[in-house]
Tab-separated table of C-alpha atoms in Angstrom:
chain	number	residue	atom	x	y	z
P	1	UNK	CA	-24.646	23.555	63.665
P	2	UNK	CA	-26.291	25.160	60.608
P	3	UNK	CA	-22.904	25.213	58.920
P	4	UNK	CA	-22.431	21.470	59.551
P	5	UNK	CA	-25.848	20.705	58.018
P	6	UNK	CA	-24.973	22.849	55.005
P	7	UNK	CA	-21.642	21.031	54.465
P	8	UNK	CA	-23.343	17.638	54.762
P	9	UNK	CA	-26.034	18.653	52.266
P	10	UNK	CA	-23.406	20.016	49.842
P	11	UNK	CA	-21.364	16.810	50.071
P	12	UNK	CA	-24.332	14.574	49.175
P	13	UNK	CA	-25.313	16.951	46.383
P	14	UNK	CA	-21.875	16.549	44.761
P	15	UNK	CA	-22.099	12.752	44.985
P	16	UNK	CA	-25.562	12.752	43.396
P	17	UNK	CA	-24.482	14.974	40.498
P	18	UNK	CA	-21.459	12.760	39.777
P	19	UNK	CA	-23.620	9.633	39.757
P	20	UNK	CA	-26.152	11.140	37.349
P	21	UNK	CA	-23.408	12.359	34.976
P	22	UNK	CA	-21.667	8.951	34.945
P	23	UNK	CA	-24.855	7.020	34.242
P	24	UNK	CA	-25.977	9.354	31.423
P	25	UNK	CA	-22.673	9.525	29.537
P	26	UNK	CA	-22.179	7.127	26.563
P	27	UNK	CA	-19.993	4.062	27.180
P	28	UNK	CA	-16.354	4.327	26.196
P	29	UNK	CA	-14.782	1.674	23.926
P	30	UNK	CA	-13.054	0.099	26.918
P	31	UNK	CA	-16.381	-0.312	28.732
P	32	UNK	CA	-18.159	-1.946	25.799
P	33	UNK	CA	-18.466	-5.718	25.776
P	34	UNK	CA	-16.018	-7.601	23.583
P	35	UNK	CA	-18.822	-9.674	22.097
P	36	UNK	CA	-20.049	-6.612	20.183
P	37	UNK	CA	-16.980	-6.810	17.913
P	38	UNK	CA	-15.723	-9.435	15.456
P	39	UNK	CA	-11.993	-9.950	15.048
P	40	UNK	CA	-12.338	-12.534	12.291
P	41	UNK	CA	-15.203	-14.137	10.407
P	42	UNK	CA	-15.554	-16.520	7.452
P	43	UNK	CA	-16.301	-14.997	4.054
P	44	UNK	CA	-17.840	-16.110	0.797
P	45	UNK	CA	-15.156	-16.151	-1.914
P	46	UNK	CA	-17.648	-14.641	-4.369
P	47	UNK	CA	-17.727	-11.396	-2.381
P	48	UNK	CA	-14.064	-10.808	-3.278
P	49	UNK	CA	-14.364	-12.040	-6.832
P	50	UNK	CA	-12.151	-15.081	-6.327
P	51	UNK	CA	-14.732	-17.716	-7.190
P	52	UNK	CA	-13.106	-17.966	-10.629
P	53	UNK	CA	-10.627	-20.670	-11.541
P	54	UNK	CA	-7.040	-19.809	-10.626
P	55	UNK	CA	-4.746	-19.415	-13.652
P	56	UNK	CA	-1.004	-19.376	-14.230
P	57	UNK	CA	0.512	-16.561	-16.327
P	58	UNK	CA	4.042	-15.952	-17.595
P	59	UNK	CA	5.188	-12.336	-17.931
P	60	UNK	CA	8.427	-11.444	-19.684
P	61	UNK	CA	9.924	-7.952	-19.763
P	62	UNK	CA	13.159	-6.013	-19.316
P	63	UNK	CA	14.036	-4.030	-16.201
P	64	UNK	CA	16.190	-0.919	-16.748
P	65	UNK	CA	18.283	0.286	-13.788
P	66	UNK	CA	19.505	3.759	-14.817
P	67	UNK	CA	21.839	5.509	-12.397
P	68	UNK	CA	23.563	7.849	-14.843
P	69	UNK	CA	22.592	10.854	-16.943
P	70	UNK	CA	19.851	13.422	-16.392
P	71	UNK	CA	16.955	10.967	-16.310
P	72	UNK	CA	17.992	8.607	-13.523
P	73	UNK	CA	15.535	5.949	-12.430
P	74	UNK	CA	17.753	4.551	-9.669
P	75	UNK	CA	19.034	6.856	-6.919
P	76	UNK	CA	21.197	6.079	-3.895
P	77	UNK	CA	19.400	7.194	-0.733
P	78	UNK	CA	21.692	5.525	1.813
P	79	UNK	CA	25.427	5.175	1.101
P	80	UNK	CA	27.381	2.113	2.255
P	81	UNK	CA	29.047	2.266	5.647
P	82	UNK	CA	32.702	3.343	5.483
P	83	UNK	CA	33.425	1.749	8.855
P	84	UNK	CA	33.097	-1.801	7.522
P	85	UNK	CA	35.408	-1.347	4.526
P	86	UNK	CA	33.220	-3.801	2.604
P	87	UNK	CA	33.844	-4.538	-1.081
P	88	UNK	CA	30.135	-5.259	-1.600
P	89	UNK	CA	28.828	-1.829	-0.560
P	90	UNK	CA	27.084	-3.429	2.408
P	91	UNK	CA	24.325	-1.148	3.722
P	92	UNK	CA	23.771	0.728	0.451
P	93	UNK	CA	20.126	1.453	-0.427
P	94	UNK	CA	18.859	2.570	-3.841
P	95	UNK	CA	15.324	3.814	-4.479
P	96	UNK	CA	14.032	2.874	-7.927
P	97	UNK	CA	11.374	3.841	-10.444
P	98	UNK	CA	12.758	1.653	-13.206
P	99	UNK	CA	11.107	1.330	-16.636
P	100	UNK	CA	9.827	-2.098	-17.680
P	101	UNK	CA	9.929	-2.595	-21.426
P	102	UNK	CA	8.802	-5.303	-23.807
P	103	UNK	CA	12.248	-5.574	-25.411
P	104	UNK	CA	15.792	-5.033	-24.115
P	105	UNK	CA	16.141	-1.522	-25.578
P	106	UNK	CA	14.936	1.431	-23.502
P	107	UNK	CA	13.098	2.692	-26.594
P	108	UNK	CA	11.018	-0.493	-26.643
P	109	UNK	CA	7.353	-0.410	-25.627
P	110	UNK	CA	6.861	0.577	-21.992
P	111	UNK	CA	4.696	-1.961	-20.126
P	112	UNK	CA	5.140	-0.678	-16.576
P	113	UNK	CA	7.438	0.558	-13.831
P	114	UNK	CA	9.352	-1.209	-11.091
P	115	UNK	CA	8.923	0.913	-7.971
P	116	UNK	CA	10.613	0.186	-4.659
P	117	UNK	CA	14.190	-0.232	-3.506
P	118	UNK	CA	17.134	-2.595	-3.424
P	119	UNK	CA	19.796	-2.808	-0.743
P	120	UNK	CA	23.172	-4.479	-0.419
P	121	UNK	CA	22.475	-7.079	2.271
P	122	UNK	CA	25.658	-9.181	2.335
P	123	UNK	CA	29.194	-8.340	3.481
P	124	UNK	CA	30.905	-11.138	1.542
P	125	UNK	CA	29.000	-11.344	-1.741
P	126	UNK	CA	27.070	-8.827	-3.814
P	127	UNK	CA	23.594	-9.919	-2.731
P	128	UNK	CA	20.734	-7.472	-2.958
P	129	UNK	CA	17.516	-7.405	-1.004
P	130	UNK	CA	14.858	-6.582	-3.601
P	131	UNK	CA	11.558	-5.025	-2.510
P	132	UNK	CA	9.555	-3.752	-5.459
P	133	UNK	CA	6.120	-3.423	-6.999
P	134	UNK	CA	5.833	-4.199	-10.697
P	135	UNK	CA	3.197	-1.632	-11.631
P	136	UNK	CA	1.857	-2.474	-15.082
P	137	UNK	CA	0.271	-0.082	-17.576
P	138	UNK	CA	-0.269	-2.524	-20.436
P	139	UNK	CA	-3.695	-3.701	-21.577
P	140	UNK	CA	-6.106	-5.097	-19.014
P	141	UNK	CA	-3.307	-5.172	-16.445
P	142	UNK	CA	-3.132	-1.374	-16.381
P	143	UNK	CA	-3.338	-0.331	-12.717
P	144	UNK	CA	-2.537	-3.790	-11.354
P	145	UNK	CA	0.742	-4.704	-9.701
P	146	UNK	CA	2.851	-7.670	-8.608
P	147	UNK	CA	4.963	-7.458	-5.459
P	148	UNK	CA	8.378	-9.109	-5.242
P	149	UNK	CA	10.474	-9.469	-2.101
P	150	UNK	CA	13.595	-11.589	-2.102
P	151	UNK	CA	17.334	-12.166	-2.407
P	152	UNK	CA	19.130	-11.233	-5.618
P	153	UNK	CA	22.734	-12.509	-5.874
P	154	UNK	CA	23.563	-10.358	-8.894
P	155	UNK	CA	26.558	-12.347	-10.187
P	156	UNK	CA	24.531	-15.549	-10.501
P	157	UNK	CA	23.366	-16.295	-14.022
P	158	UNK	CA	19.738	-16.757	-12.940
P	159	UNK	CA	18.330	-15.371	-9.697
P	160	UNK	CA	14.995	-16.449	-8.270
P	161	UNK	CA	12.777	-14.299	-6.056
P	162	UNK	CA	9.289	-14.950	-4.663
P	163	UNK	CA	6.127	-13.163	-5.668
P	164	UNK	CA	4.465	-12.387	-2.338
P	165	UNK	CA	1.235	-10.779	-3.543
P	166	UNK	CA	-0.270	-8.124	-5.722
P	167	UNK	CA	-3.142	-5.756	-6.346
P	168	UNK	CA	-5.946	-5.380	-8.858
P	169	UNK	CA	-6.005	-8.447	-11.104
P	170	UNK	CA	-3.207	-9.909	-8.980
P	171	UNK	CA	-5.005	-10.039	-5.637
P	172	UNK	CA	-3.938	-13.187	-3.770
P	173	UNK	CA	-1.109	-13.650	-6.318
P	174	UNK	CA	1.686	-16.120	-5.653
P	175	UNK	CA	4.615	-17.342	-7.701
P	176	UNK	CA	8.215	-16.495	-8.456
P	177	UNK	CA	10.376	-14.310	-10.668
P	178	UNK	CA	13.609	-15.236	-12.440
P	179	UNK	CA	16.077	-12.478	-13.254
P	180	UNK	CA	19.075	-12.718	-15.584
P	181	UNK	CA	21.393	-9.867	-16.533
P	182	UNK	CA	21.070	-8.862	-20.183
P	183	UNK	CA	23.697	-6.096	-20.114
P	184	UNK	CA	25.735	-4.126	-17.598
P	185	UNK	CA	27.792	-0.970	-18.230
P	186	UNK	CA	30.850	-0.982	-15.968
P	187	UNK	CA	31.457	2.726	-16.478
P	188	UNK	CA	27.962	4.074	-15.743
P	189	UNK	CA	26.639	1.214	-13.617
P	190	UNK	CA	23.487	1.045	-15.730
P	191	UNK	CA	21.975	-2.403	-16.129
P	192	UNK	CA	19.311	-4.161	-18.168
P	193	UNK	CA	17.859	-7.294	-16.605
P	194	UNK	CA	15.514	-9.813	-18.204
P	195	UNK	CA	12.647	-10.833	-15.938
P	196	UNK	CA	10.444	-13.888	-16.312
P	197	UNK	CA	7.621	-13.842	-13.789
P	198	UNK	CA	5.398	-16.870	-13.223
P	199	UNK	CA	2.338	-16.033	-11.179
P	200	UNK	CA	-0.867	-17.729	-10.094
P	201	UNK	CA	-3.797	-15.308	-10.023
P	202	UNK	CA	-7.547	-15.108	-10.587
């Protein structure tokens, strides 16, 4: 009998300790009420500095894709698939850190870098998927960037790609870029492309 009373006492003691521990421990995120959090809320435009009038700017520069020599700015990171026997290099991916210059010569004034990648995204035509940040270093735009993501059919005289955003002075940017080939070296594969970028920004 004494042993039964001891076991009963011990059992209730364990339950009491567990209850005290549970009630004194801080609530976990899953136990907190959802109304203590905000998923979305309206904001005053002034807090983000976009209470100014939106303006339209035109940027013109030259994009240098250099895949030859000791100072390459364009490097293949994924070769095209040999299984498809495609004449367009379908599947190829190049990572780029291409100079952007004021004039068509590489020795011209450097205004920024084009950083990102392009990939051959078509089996029948040489169409590139372009994903790149135009990171400027010129004047008040130093440290700001414009982001482009779009289709670039390289044999077309003028190719148009959307501006999908930006950073710094180009927050909430929108617009488009037009690219036209200035020169292309068949032997080295190096290319110079003229870019005209039209962008709305604050």
